[in-house]
Backbone atoms as SQL, in Angstrom:
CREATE TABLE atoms (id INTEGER PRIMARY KEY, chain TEXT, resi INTEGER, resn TEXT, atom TEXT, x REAL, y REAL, z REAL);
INSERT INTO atoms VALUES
  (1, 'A', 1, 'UNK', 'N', 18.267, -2.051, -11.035),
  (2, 'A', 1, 'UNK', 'CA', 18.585, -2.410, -9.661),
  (3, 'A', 1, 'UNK', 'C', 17.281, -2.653, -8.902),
  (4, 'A', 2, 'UNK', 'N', 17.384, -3.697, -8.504),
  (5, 'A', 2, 'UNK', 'CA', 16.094, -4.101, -7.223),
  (6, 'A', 2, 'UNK', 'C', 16.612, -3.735, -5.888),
  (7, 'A', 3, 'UNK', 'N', 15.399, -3.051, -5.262),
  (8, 'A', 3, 'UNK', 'CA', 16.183, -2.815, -3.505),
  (9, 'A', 3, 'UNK', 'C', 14.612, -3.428, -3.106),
  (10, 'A', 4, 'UNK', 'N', 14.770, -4.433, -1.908),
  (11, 'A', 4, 'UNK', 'CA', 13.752, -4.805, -1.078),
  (12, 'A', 4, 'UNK', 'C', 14.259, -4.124, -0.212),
  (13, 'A', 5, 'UNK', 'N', 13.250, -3.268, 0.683),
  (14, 'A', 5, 'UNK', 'CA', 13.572, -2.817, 1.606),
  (15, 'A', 5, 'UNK', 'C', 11.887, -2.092, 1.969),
  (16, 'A', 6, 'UNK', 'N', 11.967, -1.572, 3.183),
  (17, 'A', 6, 'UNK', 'CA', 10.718, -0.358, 3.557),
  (18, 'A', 6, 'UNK', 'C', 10.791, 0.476, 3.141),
  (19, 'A', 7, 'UNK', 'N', 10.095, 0.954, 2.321),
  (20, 'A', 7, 'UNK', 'CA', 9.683, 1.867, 1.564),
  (21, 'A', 7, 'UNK', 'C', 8.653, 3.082, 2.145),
  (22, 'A', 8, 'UNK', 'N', 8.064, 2.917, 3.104),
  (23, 'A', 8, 'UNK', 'CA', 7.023, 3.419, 3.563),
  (24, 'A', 8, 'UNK', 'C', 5.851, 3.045, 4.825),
  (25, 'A', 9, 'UNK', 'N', 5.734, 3.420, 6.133),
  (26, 'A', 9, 'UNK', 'CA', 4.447, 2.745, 6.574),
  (27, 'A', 9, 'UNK', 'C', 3.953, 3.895, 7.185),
  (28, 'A', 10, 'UNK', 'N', 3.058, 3.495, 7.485),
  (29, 'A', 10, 'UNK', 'CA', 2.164, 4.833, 8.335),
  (30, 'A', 10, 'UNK', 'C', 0.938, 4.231, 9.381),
  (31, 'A', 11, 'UNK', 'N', 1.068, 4.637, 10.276),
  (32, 'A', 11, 'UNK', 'CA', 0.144, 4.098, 11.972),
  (33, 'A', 11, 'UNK', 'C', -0.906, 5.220, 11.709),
  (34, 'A', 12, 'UNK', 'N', -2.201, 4.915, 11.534),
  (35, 'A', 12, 'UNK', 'CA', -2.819, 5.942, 11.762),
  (36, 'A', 12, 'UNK', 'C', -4.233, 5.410, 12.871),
  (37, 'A', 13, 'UNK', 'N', -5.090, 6.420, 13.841),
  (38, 'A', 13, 'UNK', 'CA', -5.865, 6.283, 14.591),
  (39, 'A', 13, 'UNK', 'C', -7.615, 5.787, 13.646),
  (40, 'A', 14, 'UNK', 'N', -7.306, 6.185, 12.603),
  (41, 'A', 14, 'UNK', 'CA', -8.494, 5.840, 12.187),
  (42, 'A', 14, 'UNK', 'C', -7.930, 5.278, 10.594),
  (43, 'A', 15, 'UNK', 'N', -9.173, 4.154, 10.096),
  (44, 'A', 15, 'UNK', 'CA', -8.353, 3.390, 8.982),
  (45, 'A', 15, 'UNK', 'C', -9.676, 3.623, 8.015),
  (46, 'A', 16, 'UNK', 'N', -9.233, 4.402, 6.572),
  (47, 'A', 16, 'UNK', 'CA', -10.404, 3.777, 5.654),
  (48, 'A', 16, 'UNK', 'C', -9.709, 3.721, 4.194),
  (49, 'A', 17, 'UNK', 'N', -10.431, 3.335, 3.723),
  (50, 'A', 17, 'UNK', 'CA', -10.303, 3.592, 2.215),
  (51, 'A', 17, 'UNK', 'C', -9.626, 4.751, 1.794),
  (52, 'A', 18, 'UNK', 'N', -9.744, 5.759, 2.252),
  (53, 'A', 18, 'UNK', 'CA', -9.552, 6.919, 2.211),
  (54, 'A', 18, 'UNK', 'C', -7.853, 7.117, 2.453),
  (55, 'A', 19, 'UNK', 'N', -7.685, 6.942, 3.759),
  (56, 'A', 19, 'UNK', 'CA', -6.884, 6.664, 3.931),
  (57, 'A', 19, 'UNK', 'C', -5.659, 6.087, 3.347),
  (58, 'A', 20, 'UNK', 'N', -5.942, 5.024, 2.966),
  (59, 'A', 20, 'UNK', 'CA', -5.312, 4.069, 1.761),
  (60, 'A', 20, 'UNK', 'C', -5.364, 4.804, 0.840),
  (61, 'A', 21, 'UNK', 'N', -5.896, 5.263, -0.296),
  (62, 'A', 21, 'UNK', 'CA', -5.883, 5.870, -1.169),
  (63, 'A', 21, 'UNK', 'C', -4.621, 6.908, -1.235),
  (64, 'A', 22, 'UNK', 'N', -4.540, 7.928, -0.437),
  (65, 'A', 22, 'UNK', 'CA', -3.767, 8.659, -0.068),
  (66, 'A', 22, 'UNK', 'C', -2.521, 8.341, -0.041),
  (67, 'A', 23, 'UNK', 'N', -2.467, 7.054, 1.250),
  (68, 'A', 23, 'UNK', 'CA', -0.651, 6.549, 1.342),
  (69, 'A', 23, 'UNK', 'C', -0.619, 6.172, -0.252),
  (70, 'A', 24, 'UNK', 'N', -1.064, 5.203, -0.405),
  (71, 'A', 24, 'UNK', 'CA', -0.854, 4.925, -1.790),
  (72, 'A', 24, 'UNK', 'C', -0.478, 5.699, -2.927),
  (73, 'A', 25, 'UNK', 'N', -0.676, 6.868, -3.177),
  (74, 'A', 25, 'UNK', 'CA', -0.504, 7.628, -3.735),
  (75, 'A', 25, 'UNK', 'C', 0.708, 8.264, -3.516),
  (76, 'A', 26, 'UNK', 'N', 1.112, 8.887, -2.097),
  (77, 'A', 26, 'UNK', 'CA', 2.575, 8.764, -1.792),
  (78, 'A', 26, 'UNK', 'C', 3.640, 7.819, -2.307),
  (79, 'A', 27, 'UNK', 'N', 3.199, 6.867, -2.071),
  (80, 'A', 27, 'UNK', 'CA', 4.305, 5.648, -2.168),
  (81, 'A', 27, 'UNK', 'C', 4.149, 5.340, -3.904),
  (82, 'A', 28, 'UNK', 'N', 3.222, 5.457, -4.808),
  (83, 'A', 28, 'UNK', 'CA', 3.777, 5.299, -6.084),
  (84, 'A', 28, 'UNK', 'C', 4.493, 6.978, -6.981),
  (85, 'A', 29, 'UNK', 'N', 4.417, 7.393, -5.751),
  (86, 'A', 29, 'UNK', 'CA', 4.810, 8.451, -6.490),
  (87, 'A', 29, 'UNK', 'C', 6.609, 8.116, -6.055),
  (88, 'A', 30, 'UNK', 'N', 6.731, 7.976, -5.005),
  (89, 'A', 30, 'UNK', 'CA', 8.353, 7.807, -4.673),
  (90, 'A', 30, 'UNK', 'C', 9.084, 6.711, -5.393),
  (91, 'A', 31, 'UNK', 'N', 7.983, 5.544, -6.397),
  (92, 'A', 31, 'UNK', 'CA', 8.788, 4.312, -6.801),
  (93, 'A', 31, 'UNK', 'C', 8.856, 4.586, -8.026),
  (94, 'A', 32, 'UNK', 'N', 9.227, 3.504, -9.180),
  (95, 'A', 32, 'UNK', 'CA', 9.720, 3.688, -10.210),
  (96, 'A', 32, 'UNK', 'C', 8.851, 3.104, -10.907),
  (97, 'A', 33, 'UNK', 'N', 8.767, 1.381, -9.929),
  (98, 'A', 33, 'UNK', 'CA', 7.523, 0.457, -10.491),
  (99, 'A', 33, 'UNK', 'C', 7.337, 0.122, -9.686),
  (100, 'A', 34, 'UNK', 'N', 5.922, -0.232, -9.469),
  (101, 'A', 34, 'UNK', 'CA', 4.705, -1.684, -8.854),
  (102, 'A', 34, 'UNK', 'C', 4.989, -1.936, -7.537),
  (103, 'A', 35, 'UNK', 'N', 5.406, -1.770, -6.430),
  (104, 'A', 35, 'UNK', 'CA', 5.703, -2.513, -5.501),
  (105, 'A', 35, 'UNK', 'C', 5.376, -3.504, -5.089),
  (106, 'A', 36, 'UNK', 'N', 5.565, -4.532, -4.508),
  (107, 'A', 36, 'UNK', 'CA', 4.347, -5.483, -3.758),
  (108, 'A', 36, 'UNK', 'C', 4.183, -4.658, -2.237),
  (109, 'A', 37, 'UNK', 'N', 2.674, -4.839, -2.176),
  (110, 'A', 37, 'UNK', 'CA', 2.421, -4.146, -0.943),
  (111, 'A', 37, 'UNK', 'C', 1.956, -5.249, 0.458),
  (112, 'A', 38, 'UNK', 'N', 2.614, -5.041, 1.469),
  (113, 'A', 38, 'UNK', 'CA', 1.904, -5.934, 2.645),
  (114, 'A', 38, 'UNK', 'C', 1.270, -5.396, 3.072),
  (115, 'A', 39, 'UNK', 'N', 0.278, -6.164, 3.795),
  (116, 'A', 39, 'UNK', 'CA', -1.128, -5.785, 4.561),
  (117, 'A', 39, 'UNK', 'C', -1.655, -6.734, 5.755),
  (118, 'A', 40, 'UNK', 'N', -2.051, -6.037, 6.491),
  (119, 'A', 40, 'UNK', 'CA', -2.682, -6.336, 7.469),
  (120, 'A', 40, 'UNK', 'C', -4.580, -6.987, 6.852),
  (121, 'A', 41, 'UNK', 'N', -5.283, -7.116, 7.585),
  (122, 'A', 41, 'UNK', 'CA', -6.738, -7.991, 7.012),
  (123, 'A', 41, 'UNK', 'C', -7.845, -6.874, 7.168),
  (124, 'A', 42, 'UNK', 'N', -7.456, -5.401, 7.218),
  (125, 'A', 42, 'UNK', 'CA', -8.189, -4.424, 6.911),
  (126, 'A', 42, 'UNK', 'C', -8.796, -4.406, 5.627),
  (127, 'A', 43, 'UNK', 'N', -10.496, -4.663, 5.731),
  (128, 'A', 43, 'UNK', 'CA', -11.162, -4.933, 4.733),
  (129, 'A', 43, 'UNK', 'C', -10.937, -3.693, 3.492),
  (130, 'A', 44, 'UNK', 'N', -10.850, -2.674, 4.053),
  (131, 'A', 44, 'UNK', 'CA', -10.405, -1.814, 2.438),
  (132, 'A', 44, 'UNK', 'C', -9.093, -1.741, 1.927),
  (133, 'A', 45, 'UNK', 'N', -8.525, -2.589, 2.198),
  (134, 'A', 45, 'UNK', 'CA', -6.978, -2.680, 1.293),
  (135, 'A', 45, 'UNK', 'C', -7.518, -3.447, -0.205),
  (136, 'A', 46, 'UNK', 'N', -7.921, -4.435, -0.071),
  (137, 'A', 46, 'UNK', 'CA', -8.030, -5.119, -1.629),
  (138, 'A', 46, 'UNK', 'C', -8.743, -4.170, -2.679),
  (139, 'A', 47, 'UNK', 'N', -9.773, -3.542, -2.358),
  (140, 'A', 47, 'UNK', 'CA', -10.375, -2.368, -3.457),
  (141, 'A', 47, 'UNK', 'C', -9.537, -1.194, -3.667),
  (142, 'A', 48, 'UNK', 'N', -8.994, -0.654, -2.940),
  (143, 'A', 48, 'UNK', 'CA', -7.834, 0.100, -3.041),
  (144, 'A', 48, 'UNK', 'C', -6.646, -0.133, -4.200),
  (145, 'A', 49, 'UNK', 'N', -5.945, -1.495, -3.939),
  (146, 'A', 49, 'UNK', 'CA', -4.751, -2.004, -4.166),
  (147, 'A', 49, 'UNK', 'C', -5.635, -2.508, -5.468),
  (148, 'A', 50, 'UNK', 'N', -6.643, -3.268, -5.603),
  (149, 'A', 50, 'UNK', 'CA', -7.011, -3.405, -7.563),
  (150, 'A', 50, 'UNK', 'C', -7.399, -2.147, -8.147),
  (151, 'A', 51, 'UNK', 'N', -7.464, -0.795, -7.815),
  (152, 'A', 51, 'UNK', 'CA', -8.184, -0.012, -8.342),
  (153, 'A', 51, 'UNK', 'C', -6.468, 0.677, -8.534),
  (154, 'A', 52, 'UNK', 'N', -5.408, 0.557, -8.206),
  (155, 'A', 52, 'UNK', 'CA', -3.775, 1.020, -9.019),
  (156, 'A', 52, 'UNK', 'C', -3.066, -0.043, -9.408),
  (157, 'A', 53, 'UNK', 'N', -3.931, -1.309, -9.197),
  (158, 'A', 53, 'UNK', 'CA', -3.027, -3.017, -10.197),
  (159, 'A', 53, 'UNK', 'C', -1.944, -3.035, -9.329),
  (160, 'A', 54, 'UNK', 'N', -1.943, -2.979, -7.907),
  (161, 'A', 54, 'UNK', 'CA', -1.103, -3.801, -7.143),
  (162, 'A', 54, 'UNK', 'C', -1.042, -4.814, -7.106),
  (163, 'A', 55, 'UNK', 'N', 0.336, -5.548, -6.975),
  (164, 'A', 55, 'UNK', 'CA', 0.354, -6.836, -5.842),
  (165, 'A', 55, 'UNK', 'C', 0.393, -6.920, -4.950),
  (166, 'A', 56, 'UNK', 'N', -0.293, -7.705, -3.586),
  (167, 'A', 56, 'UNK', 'CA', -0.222, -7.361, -2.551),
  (168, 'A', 56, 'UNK', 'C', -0.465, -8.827, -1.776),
  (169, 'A', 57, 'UNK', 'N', 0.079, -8.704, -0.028),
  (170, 'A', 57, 'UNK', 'CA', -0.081, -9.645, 0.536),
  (171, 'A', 57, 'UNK', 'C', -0.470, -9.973, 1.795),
  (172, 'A', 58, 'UNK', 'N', -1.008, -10.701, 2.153),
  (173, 'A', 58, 'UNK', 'CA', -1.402, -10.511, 4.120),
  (174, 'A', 58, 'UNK', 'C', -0.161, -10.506, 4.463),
  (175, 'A', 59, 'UNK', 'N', -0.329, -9.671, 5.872),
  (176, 'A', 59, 'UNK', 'CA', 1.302, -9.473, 6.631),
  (177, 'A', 59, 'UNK', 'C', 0.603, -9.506, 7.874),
  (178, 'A', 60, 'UNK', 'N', 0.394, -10.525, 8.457),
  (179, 'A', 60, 'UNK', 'CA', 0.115, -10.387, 10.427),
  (180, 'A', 60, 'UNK', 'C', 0.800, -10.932, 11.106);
């Protein structure tokens, strides 16, 4: 079964790598497989998202 749907977001006051790392880690732990992930043009999403073989996409 495929479900598109939200899966997850999070607003936070300060943005890093770090950060990312973390949600990320949440969110493959709740899935089964791979998600595609959207993104905003925050420069540490792409090192993040190749360092667990995401797919991912601009979302503005």
């Amino acid at each position: 079964m495929t479900y598109k749907g939200l899966l997850a977001i999070r607003v936070l006051w300060q943005r890093s790598i770090l950060d990312t790392d973390l949600f990320l880690k949440e969110v493959l732990n709740a899935c089964l497989n791979k998600p595609l992930i959207l993104v905003d043009r925050g420069p540490w999403y792409p090192e993040a998202l190749r360092f667990y073989g995401l797919q991912w996409r601009l979302w503005t």
